[in-house]
Amino acid sequence: MNVASLVGAVAVAYLREELQADTGAVQSTARYVLNLSAEQVAAVARAVLADPFLNDRIDIKLPISLVSGQGLPEETLTTESATFYRNADCPKAAYLLAEHEHGEDASIREIAKLGPPELLERIDLWVREASKGLPIAQEQQKWWERALTGLRDLRIVSIDRFAAYILRTRRENDEAGRPIIDALGAAMPALRLPNDPACFGSLKERQRGHASAWKQQFNNAHKRRSGLLLKQTSSQLLLSEEDLRNAFEKVAHQIPNACHPVIEAFIGAPSGWNAQAEAIAEQDWEQIKPIFDGLQREKFNLGKNTLEYFSELGIL
């Protein structure tokens, strides 16, 4: 499973619930307009076509200009805009459309939207789809839900990165055998944060059931660590290569030798998110954090620099 297919699975679970609730009732044609990337829209369409219940009830009409090249059946494509289907007769219970032109927004305002805001409201569906086939206890599923709710409430990640984090958490649990609490920390590189299996270990069991506690933990990690991977201090001052090299020389003996090449490459790389920042994010935080502990740019000392200036002029 990849990011697009997970988004598709969650969207299909959402649509199934919507249309199952209408089963047996006399309803007018339902219309759902997707507000997602082309790859994600195509993934939703494929998931609908693969679901017998939804395939019988949903007529897919997607702009060919949006999803051409995605390998969808010809009958699911259209040259018409979503606005055209607002009042069009439908042979099935619902139309599945997609927003492509920005000018359509006002015209399709009355059509039910299905995009990041709607999907992220259903954290339960994300966990349900991601945990399929995993022997996760109900309590750990609940903690996973609360953790993702806390992350969502921070509003700091896109739906793509959110989905990538969920998939990485699943992999850490399934392949590395980590409990969900540890897997959530080890999956942090998907959020452009350091790999830290112990990140949430301080949360007591009674706190793990509260999204607010998770939100605070994610917020702390983001504020204290995300900038470091971009070579910035917590006050967003840029860390120079010299700053980092001096810091590394002081603590190199505390860091495993296996980490040294990755750190050297990071120090020599430009600032910002790049391959070197991604590589250092994958290192265990407990092993590499000595280089960052207490690392701050030296503050500009006006008095000291004034004295040095006049000294150079021979006045002092």
CSV table of C-alpha atoms in Angstrom, one decimal:
chain,number,residue,atom,x,y,z
A,1,MET,CA,0.0,0.0,0.0
A,2,ASN,CA,1.2,3.5,-0.8
A,3,VAL,CA,0.0,7.0,0.1
A,4,ALA,CA,-2.5,7.3,-2.7
A,5,SER,CA,-4.0,3.8,-2.2
A,6,LEU,CA,-4.4,4.5,1.5
A,7,VAL,CA,-6.2,7.7,0.8
A,8,GLY,CA,-8.4,5.8,-1.7
A,9,ALA,CA,-9.2,3.1,0.9
A,10,VAL,CA,-10.2,5.7,3.5
A,11,ALA,CA,-12.4,7.6,0.9
A,12,VAL,CA,-14.1,4.3,-0.1
A,13,ALA,CA,-14.8,3.5,3.6
A,14,TYR,CA,-16.3,6.9,3.9
A,15,LEU,CA,-18.5,6.5,0.8
A,16,ARG,CA,-19.6,3.0,1.9
A,17,GLU,CA,-20.9,4.4,5.2
A,18,GLU,CA,-22.6,7.3,3.4
A,19,LEU,CA,-24.4,5.1,0.9
A,20,GLN,CA,-25.2,2.2,3.4
A,21,ALA,CA,-27.1,4.8,5.5
A,22,ASP,CA,-29.3,5.6,2.5
A,23,THR,CA,-30.0,1.9,1.6
A,24,GLY,CA,-33.8,1.3,1.5
A,25,ALA,CA,-34.7,5.0,1.6
A,26,VAL,CA,-36.1,6.9,-1.3
A,27,GLN,CA,-33.3,9.4,-2.0
A,28,SER,CA,-32.4,11.8,-4.8
A,29,THR,CA,-29.1,11.3,-6.5
A,30,ALA,CA,-26.2,11.9,-4.2
A,31,ARG,CA,-23.2,13.7,-5.6
A,32,TYR,CA,-19.6,13.7,-4.2
A,33,VAL,CA,-16.9,15.8,-5.6
A,34,LEU,CA,-13.3,14.9,-4.9
A,35,ASN,CA,-10.8,17.6,-4.0
A,36,LEU,CA,-7.6,15.6,-4.1
A,37,SER,CA,-4.5,15.2,-6.3
A,38,ALA,CA,-4.8,13.4,-9.6
A,39,GLU,CA,-3.1,10.3,-8.3
A,40,GLN,CA,-5.4,10.2,-5.2
A,41,VAL,CA,-8.5,10.8,-7.3
A,42,ALA,CA,-7.5,7.9,-9.5
A,43,ALA,CA,-6.9,5.7,-6.5
A,44,VAL,CA,-10.3,6.5,-5.1
A,45,ALA,CA,-11.9,5.6,-8.5
A,46,ARG,CA,-10.0,2.3,-8.6
A,47,ALA,CA,-11.1,1.4,-5.1
A,48,VAL,CA,-14.7,2.2,-5.9
A,49,LEU,CA,-14.6,0.0,-9.0
A,50,ALA,CA,-13.1,-2.9,-7.0
A,51,ASP,CA,-15.9,-2.7,-4.3
A,52,PRO,CA,-19.0,-4.5,-5.5
A,53,PHE,CA,-21.3,-2.5,-3.2
A,54,LEU,CA,-20.1,0.8,-4.4
A,55,ASN,CA,-19.6,-0.1,-8.0
A,56,ASP,CA,-23.3,-0.9,-8.2
A,57,ARG,CA,-24.2,2.4,-6.7
A,58,ILE,CA,-21.7,5.0,-7.9
A,59,ASP,CA,-21.3,6.4,-11.4
A,60,ILE,CA,-17.8,7.8,-11.8
A,61,LYS,CA,-17.3,10.8,-14.0
A,62,LEU,CA,-13.9,12.3,-13.7
A,63,PRO,CA,-12.3,15.1,-15.9
A,64,ILE,CA,-10.1,13.5,-18.4
A,65,SER,CA,-7.9,16.6,-18.2
A,66,LEU,CA,-7.2,15.7,-14.5
A,67,VAL,CA,-6.7,11.9,-14.6
A,68,SER,CA,-5.5,11.1,-18.1
A,69,GLY,CA,-2.7,8.7,-18.0
A,70,GLN,CA,-3.9,7.1,-14.7
A,71,GLY,CA,-5.2,4.0,-16.5
A,72,LEU,CA,-8.8,4.4,-15.6
A,73,PRO,CA,-11.6,2.8,-17.7
A,74,GLU,CA,-12.9,5.1,-20.5
A,75,GLU,CA,-16.4,5.1,-19.1
A,76,THR,CA,-15.2,6.8,-15.9
A,77,LEU,CA,-13.8,9.8,-17.9
A,78,THR,CA,-15.6,12.9,-19.1
A,79,THR,CA,-14.9,16.1,-20.9
A,80,GLU,CA,-17.7,17.8,-18.9
A,81,SER,CA,-17.1,19.8,-15.8
A,82,ALA,CA,-18.4,18.8,-12.4
A,83,THR,CA,-20.9,21.6,-12.7
A,84,PHE,CA,-22.6,19.7,-15.6
A,85,TYR,CA,-23.5,16.8,-13.4
A,86,ARG,CA,-25.0,19.0,-10.7
A,87,ASN,CA,-28.5,18.5,-12.2
A,88,ALA,CA,-27.8,15.6,-14.6
A,89,ASP,CA,-29.8,12.4,-14.4
A,90,CYS,CA,-27.8,9.5,-12.9
A,91,PRO,CA,-28.4,5.8,-13.6
A,92,LYS,CA,-27.1,4.9,-10.2
A,93,ALA,CA,-27.5,6.2,-6.6
A,94,ALA,CA,-24.6,8.6,-6.8
A,95,TYR,CA,-22.2,10.5,-8.9
A,96,LEU,CA,-18.5,10.6,-8.0
A,97,LEU,CA,-16.9,13.7,-9.5
A,98,ALA,CA,-13.7,15.7,-9.2
A,99,GLU,CA,-13.0,19.3,-8.9
A,100,HIS,CA,-10.4,20.5,-11.4
A,101,GLU,CA,-11.0,24.1,-12.4
A,102,HIS,CA,-10.8,26.6,-9.6
A,103,GLY,CA,-13.7,28.6,-11.2
A,104,GLU,CA,-16.1,25.7,-10.5
A,105,ASP,CA,-16.0,26.2,-6.7
A,106,ALA,CA,-19.1,28.5,-6.5
A,107,SER,CA,-21.1,26.3,-9.0
A,108,ILE,CA,-20.6,23.1,-7.0
A,109,ARG,CA,-20.9,24.5,-3.6
A,110,GLU,CA,-24.0,22.5,-2.9
A,111,ILE,CA,-22.3,19.2,-3.9
A,112,ALA,CA,-20.8,17.2,-1.0
A,113,LYS,CA,-17.1,17.6,-1.0
A,114,LEU,CA,-14.7,14.9,-0.2
A,115,GLY,CA,-11.2,16.2,0.3
A,116,PRO,CA,-8.6,16.4,3.1
A,117,PRO,CA,-10.8,18.2,5.6
A,118,GLU,CA,-13.5,15.6,5.3
A,119,LEU,CA,-11.2,12.6,5.3
A,120,LEU,CA,-9.1,13.9,8.2
A,121,GLU,CA,-12.3,14.2,10.3
A,122,ARG,CA,-12.5,10.4,10.2
A,123,ILE,CA,-9.4,9.3,12.0
A,124,ASP,CA,-11.1,6.0,12.9
A,125,LEU,CA,-11.2,5.1,9.2
A,126,TRP,CA,-7.5,5.8,8.7
A,127,VAL,CA,-6.6,3.5,11.6
A,128,ARG,CA,-9.1,0.8,10.6
A,129,GLU,CA,-7.7,0.6,7.1
A,130,ALA,CA,-4.1,0.9,8.1
A,131,SER,CA,-4.3,-1.8,10.8
A,132,LYS,CA,-5.9,-4.5,8.6
A,133,GLY,CA,-4.0,-7.7,9.1
A,134,LEU,CA,-2.1,-6.5,12.1
A,135,PRO,CA,-2.5,-8.2,15.5
A,136,ILE,CA,-3.0,-4.9,17.3
A,137,ALA,CA,-4.9,-4.9,20.6
A,138,GLN,CA,-8.0,-2.7,20.7
A,139,GLU,CA,-6.4,-0.5,23.3
A,140,GLN,CA,-3.4,0.2,21.1
A,141,GLN,CA,-5.7,1.0,18.2
A,142,LYS,CA,-7.4,3.5,20.4
A,143,TRP,CA,-4.0,5.1,21.3
A,144,TRP,CA,-3.1,5.2,17.6
A,145,GLU,CA,-6.4,7.0,16.9
A,146,ARG,CA,-5.8,9.5,19.7
A,147,ALA,CA,-2.2,10.1,18.5
A,148,LEU,CA,-3.3,10.8,14.9
A,149,THR,CA,-6.1,13.1,16.2
A,150,GLY,CA,-3.5,15.1,18.2
A,151,LEU,CA,-1.3,15.4,15.1
A,152,ARG,CA,-4.2,16.4,12.9
A,153,ASP,CA,-5.3,19.1,15.3
A,154,LEU,CA,-1.8,20.8,15.0
A,155,ARG,CA,-2.5,21.5,11.3
A,156,ILE,CA,1.2,21.1,10.4
A,157,VAL,CA,1.2,18.3,7.9
A,158,SER,CA,-0.5,17.7,4.5
A,159,ILE,CA,-2.7,14.7,3.9
A,160,ASP,CA,0.2,13.1,1.9
A,161,ARG,CA,2.6,13.4,4.8
A,162,PHE,CA,-0.2,12.3,7.2
A,163,ALA,CA,-0.8,9.2,5.2
A,164,ALA,CA,2.9,8.5,4.8
A,165,TYR,CA,3.3,8.7,8.6
A,166,ILE,CA,0.5,6.2,9.1
A,167,LEU,CA,2.0,3.8,6.6
A,168,ARG,CA,5.5,4.1,8.2
A,169,THR,CA,3.9,3.4,11.7
A,170,ARG,CA,2.3,0.3,10.3
A,171,ARG,CA,5.6,-0.9,8.9
A,172,GLU,CA,7.4,-0.2,12.1
A,173,ASN,CA,4.8,-2.3,13.9
A,174,ASP,CA,4.5,-5.1,11.3
A,175,GLU,CA,8.1,-5.5,10.2
A,176,ALA,CA,10.2,-4.3,13.1
A,177,GLY,CA,7.8,-5.7,15.7
A,178,ARG,CA,7.5,-2.4,17.7
A,179,PRO,CA,4.5,-1.7,19.9
A,180,ILE,CA,2.4,1.1,18.5
A,181,ILE,CA,3.8,3.6,21.1
A,182,ASP,CA,7.3,2.9,19.9
A,183,ALA,CA,6.3,2.6,16.2
A,184,LEU,CA,4.8,6.1,16.3
A,185,GLY,CA,8.1,7.5,17.4
A,186,ALA,CA,10.2,5.5,15.0
A,187,ALA,CA,8.0,6.6,12.1
A,188,MET,CA,8.7,10.3,12.8
A,189,PRO,CA,11.0,10.7,9.7
A,190,ALA,CA,7.8,10.6,7.6
A,191,LEU,CA,6.9,13.9,9.3
A,192,ARG,CA,10.5,15.3,8.7
A,193,LEU,CA,11.3,14.8,12.4
A,194,PRO,CA,14.1,12.6,13.9
A,195,ASN,CA,13.6,8.8,14.4
A,196,ASP,CA,12.9,8.5,18.1
A,197,PRO,CA,11.2,5.3,19.3
A,198,ALA,CA,11.2,6.7,22.8
A,199,CYS,CA,9.6,10.0,21.9
A,200,PHE,CA,6.2,9.1,23.4
A,201,GLY,CA,7.4,6.9,26.2
A,202,SER,CA,6.9,9.6,28.8
A,203,LEU,CA,3.1,9.4,28.2
A,204,LYS,CA,1.4,7.5,31.0
A,205,GLU,CA,-1.3,5.0,30.1
A,206,ARG,CA,-4.0,7.2,31.3
A,207,GLN,CA,-2.7,10.1,29.1
A,208,ARG,CA,-2.6,8.0,26.0
A,209,GLY,CA,-6.3,8.0,25.7
A,210,HIS,CA,-6.4,11.8,25.3
A,211,ALA,CA,-5.7,13.5,22.0
A,212,SER,CA,-4.6,16.7,23.8
A,213,ALA,CA,-1.7,14.9,25.4
A,214,TRP,CA,-0.5,13.6,22.0
A,215,LYS,CA,-0.9,17.0,20.4
A,216,GLN,CA,1.4,18.5,23.0
A,217,GLN,CA,4.0,15.8,22.4
A,218,PHE,CA,3.9,16.3,18.7
A,219,ASN,CA,4.1,20.1,19.1
A,220,ASN,CA,7.1,19.8,21.4
A,221,ALA,CA,8.9,17.5,18.9
A,222,HIS,CA,8.1,19.8,16.0
A,223,LYS,CA,9.2,23.0,17.8
A,224,ARG,CA,12.4,21.6,19.2
A,225,ARG,CA,13.6,19.3,16.5
A,226,SER,CA,12.2,20.1,13.0
A,227,GLY,CA,14.3,23.2,12.6
A,228,LEU,CA,17.5,21.3,13.6
A,229,LEU,CA,17.1,19.1,10.6
A,230,LEU,CA,16.9,22.3,8.5
A,231,LYS,CA,20.0,23.7,10.2
A,232,GLN,CA,18.1,26.2,12.2
A,233,THR,CA,17.9,27.0,16.0
A,234,SER,CA,14.6,27.1,17.8
A,235,SER,CA,14.6,30.9,17.2
A,236,GLN,CA,15.1,30.2,13.4
A,237,LEU,CA,18.7,31.4,13.3
A,238,LEU,CA,20.7,29.6,10.7
A,239,LEU,CA,23.4,27.2,11.9
A,240,SER,CA,26.5,27.4,9.8
A,241,GLU,CA,28.8,24.5,8.8
A,242,GLU,CA,31.3,25.8,11.2
A,243,ASP,CA,28.8,25.8,14.1
A,244,LEU,CA,27.9,22.2,13.4
A,245,ARG,CA,31.4,21.0,12.8
A,246,ASN,CA,32.7,22.6,16.1
A,247,ALA,CA,29.7,21.0,17.9
A,248,PHE,CA,30.4,17.6,16.4
A,249,GLU,CA,34.1,17.7,17.2
A,250,LYS,CA,33.3,18.2,20.9
A,251,VAL,CA,30.9,15.2,21.1
A,252,ALA,CA,32.1,12.8,18.4
A,253,HIS,CA,33.3,10.4,21.0
A,254,GLN,CA,29.7,10.1,22.4
A,255,ILE,CA,28.2,9.2,19.0
A,256,PRO,CA,28.5,5.7,17.5
A,257,ASN,CA,31.1,5.6,14.7
A,258,ALA,CA,28.5,4.2,12.3
A,259,CYS,CA,26.7,7.5,12.5
A,260,HIS,CA,29.7,9.7,11.7
A,261,PRO,CA,29.5,9.5,7.8
A,262,VAL,CA,25.9,10.5,7.8
A,263,ILE,CA,26.6,13.4,10.2
A,264,GLU,CA,29.6,14.6,8.1
A,265,ALA,CA,27.5,14.6,5.0
A,266,PHE,CA,24.7,16.5,6.8
A,267,ILE,CA,27.2,19.1,8.0
A,268,GLY,CA,28.6,19.7,4.5
A,269,ALA,CA,25.2,19.9,2.9
A,270,PRO,CA,23.1,23.0,2.2
A,271,SER,CA,20.5,24.0,4.7
A,272,GLY,CA,16.9,23.0,4.1
A,273,TRP,CA,15.2,19.6,3.6
A,274,ASN,CA,17.4,17.5,1.3
A,275,ALA,CA,18.8,14.0,1.1
A,276,GLN,CA,21.3,14.6,3.8
A,277,ALA,CA,18.6,15.9,6.2
A,278,GLU,CA,16.5,12.9,5.4
A,279,ALA,CA,19.4,10.6,6.1
A,280,ILE,CA,20.1,12.1,9.5
A,281,ALA,CA,16.4,12.0,10.4
A,282,GLU,CA,16.6,8.2,10.0
A,283,GLN,CA,19.3,7.9,12.6
A,284,ASP,CA,18.3,7.0,16.1
A,285,TRP,CA,17.8,10.4,17.9
A,286,GLU,CA,19.3,9.2,21.1
A,287,GLN,CA,22.5,8.4,19.3
A,288,ILE,CA,22.9,11.6,17.4
A,289,LYS,CA,21.3,14.2,19.7
A,290,PRO,CA,24.6,15.1,21.4
A,291,ILE,CA,25.6,17.2,18.4
A,292,PHE,CA,22.4,19.3,18.8
A,293,ASP,CA,22.2,19.5,22.6
A,294,GLY,CA,22.7,23.1,23.7
A,295,LEU,CA,23.7,24.1,20.1
A,296,GLN,CA,23.0,27.8,19.7
A,297,ARG,CA,24.5,30.5,17.6
A,298,GLU,CA,26.7,32.8,19.6
A,299,LYS,CA,24.7,35.9,20.3
A,300,PHE,CA,26.0,39.2,18.9
A,301,ASN,CA,27.7,41.0,21.8
A,302,LEU,CA,27.5,44.7,21.0
A,303,GLY,CA,29.9,45.7,23.8
A,304,LYS,CA,32.5,43.1,22.9
A,305,ASN,CA,32.4,43.9,19.2
A,306,THR,CA,32.6,47.6,19.8
A,307,LEU,CA,35.8,47.2,21.9
A,308,GLU,CA,37.3,45.0,19.2
A,309,TYR,CA,36.5,47.5,16.5
A,310,PHE,CA,38.1,50.4,18.3
A,311,SER,CA,41.1,48.2,19.2
A,312,GLU,CA,41.7,47.4,15.6
A,313,LEU,CA,41.7,51.1,14.8
A,314,GLY,CA,44.4,51.7,17.4
A,315,ILE,CA,42.1,53.9,19.5
A,316,LEU,CA,42.2,51.6,22.5
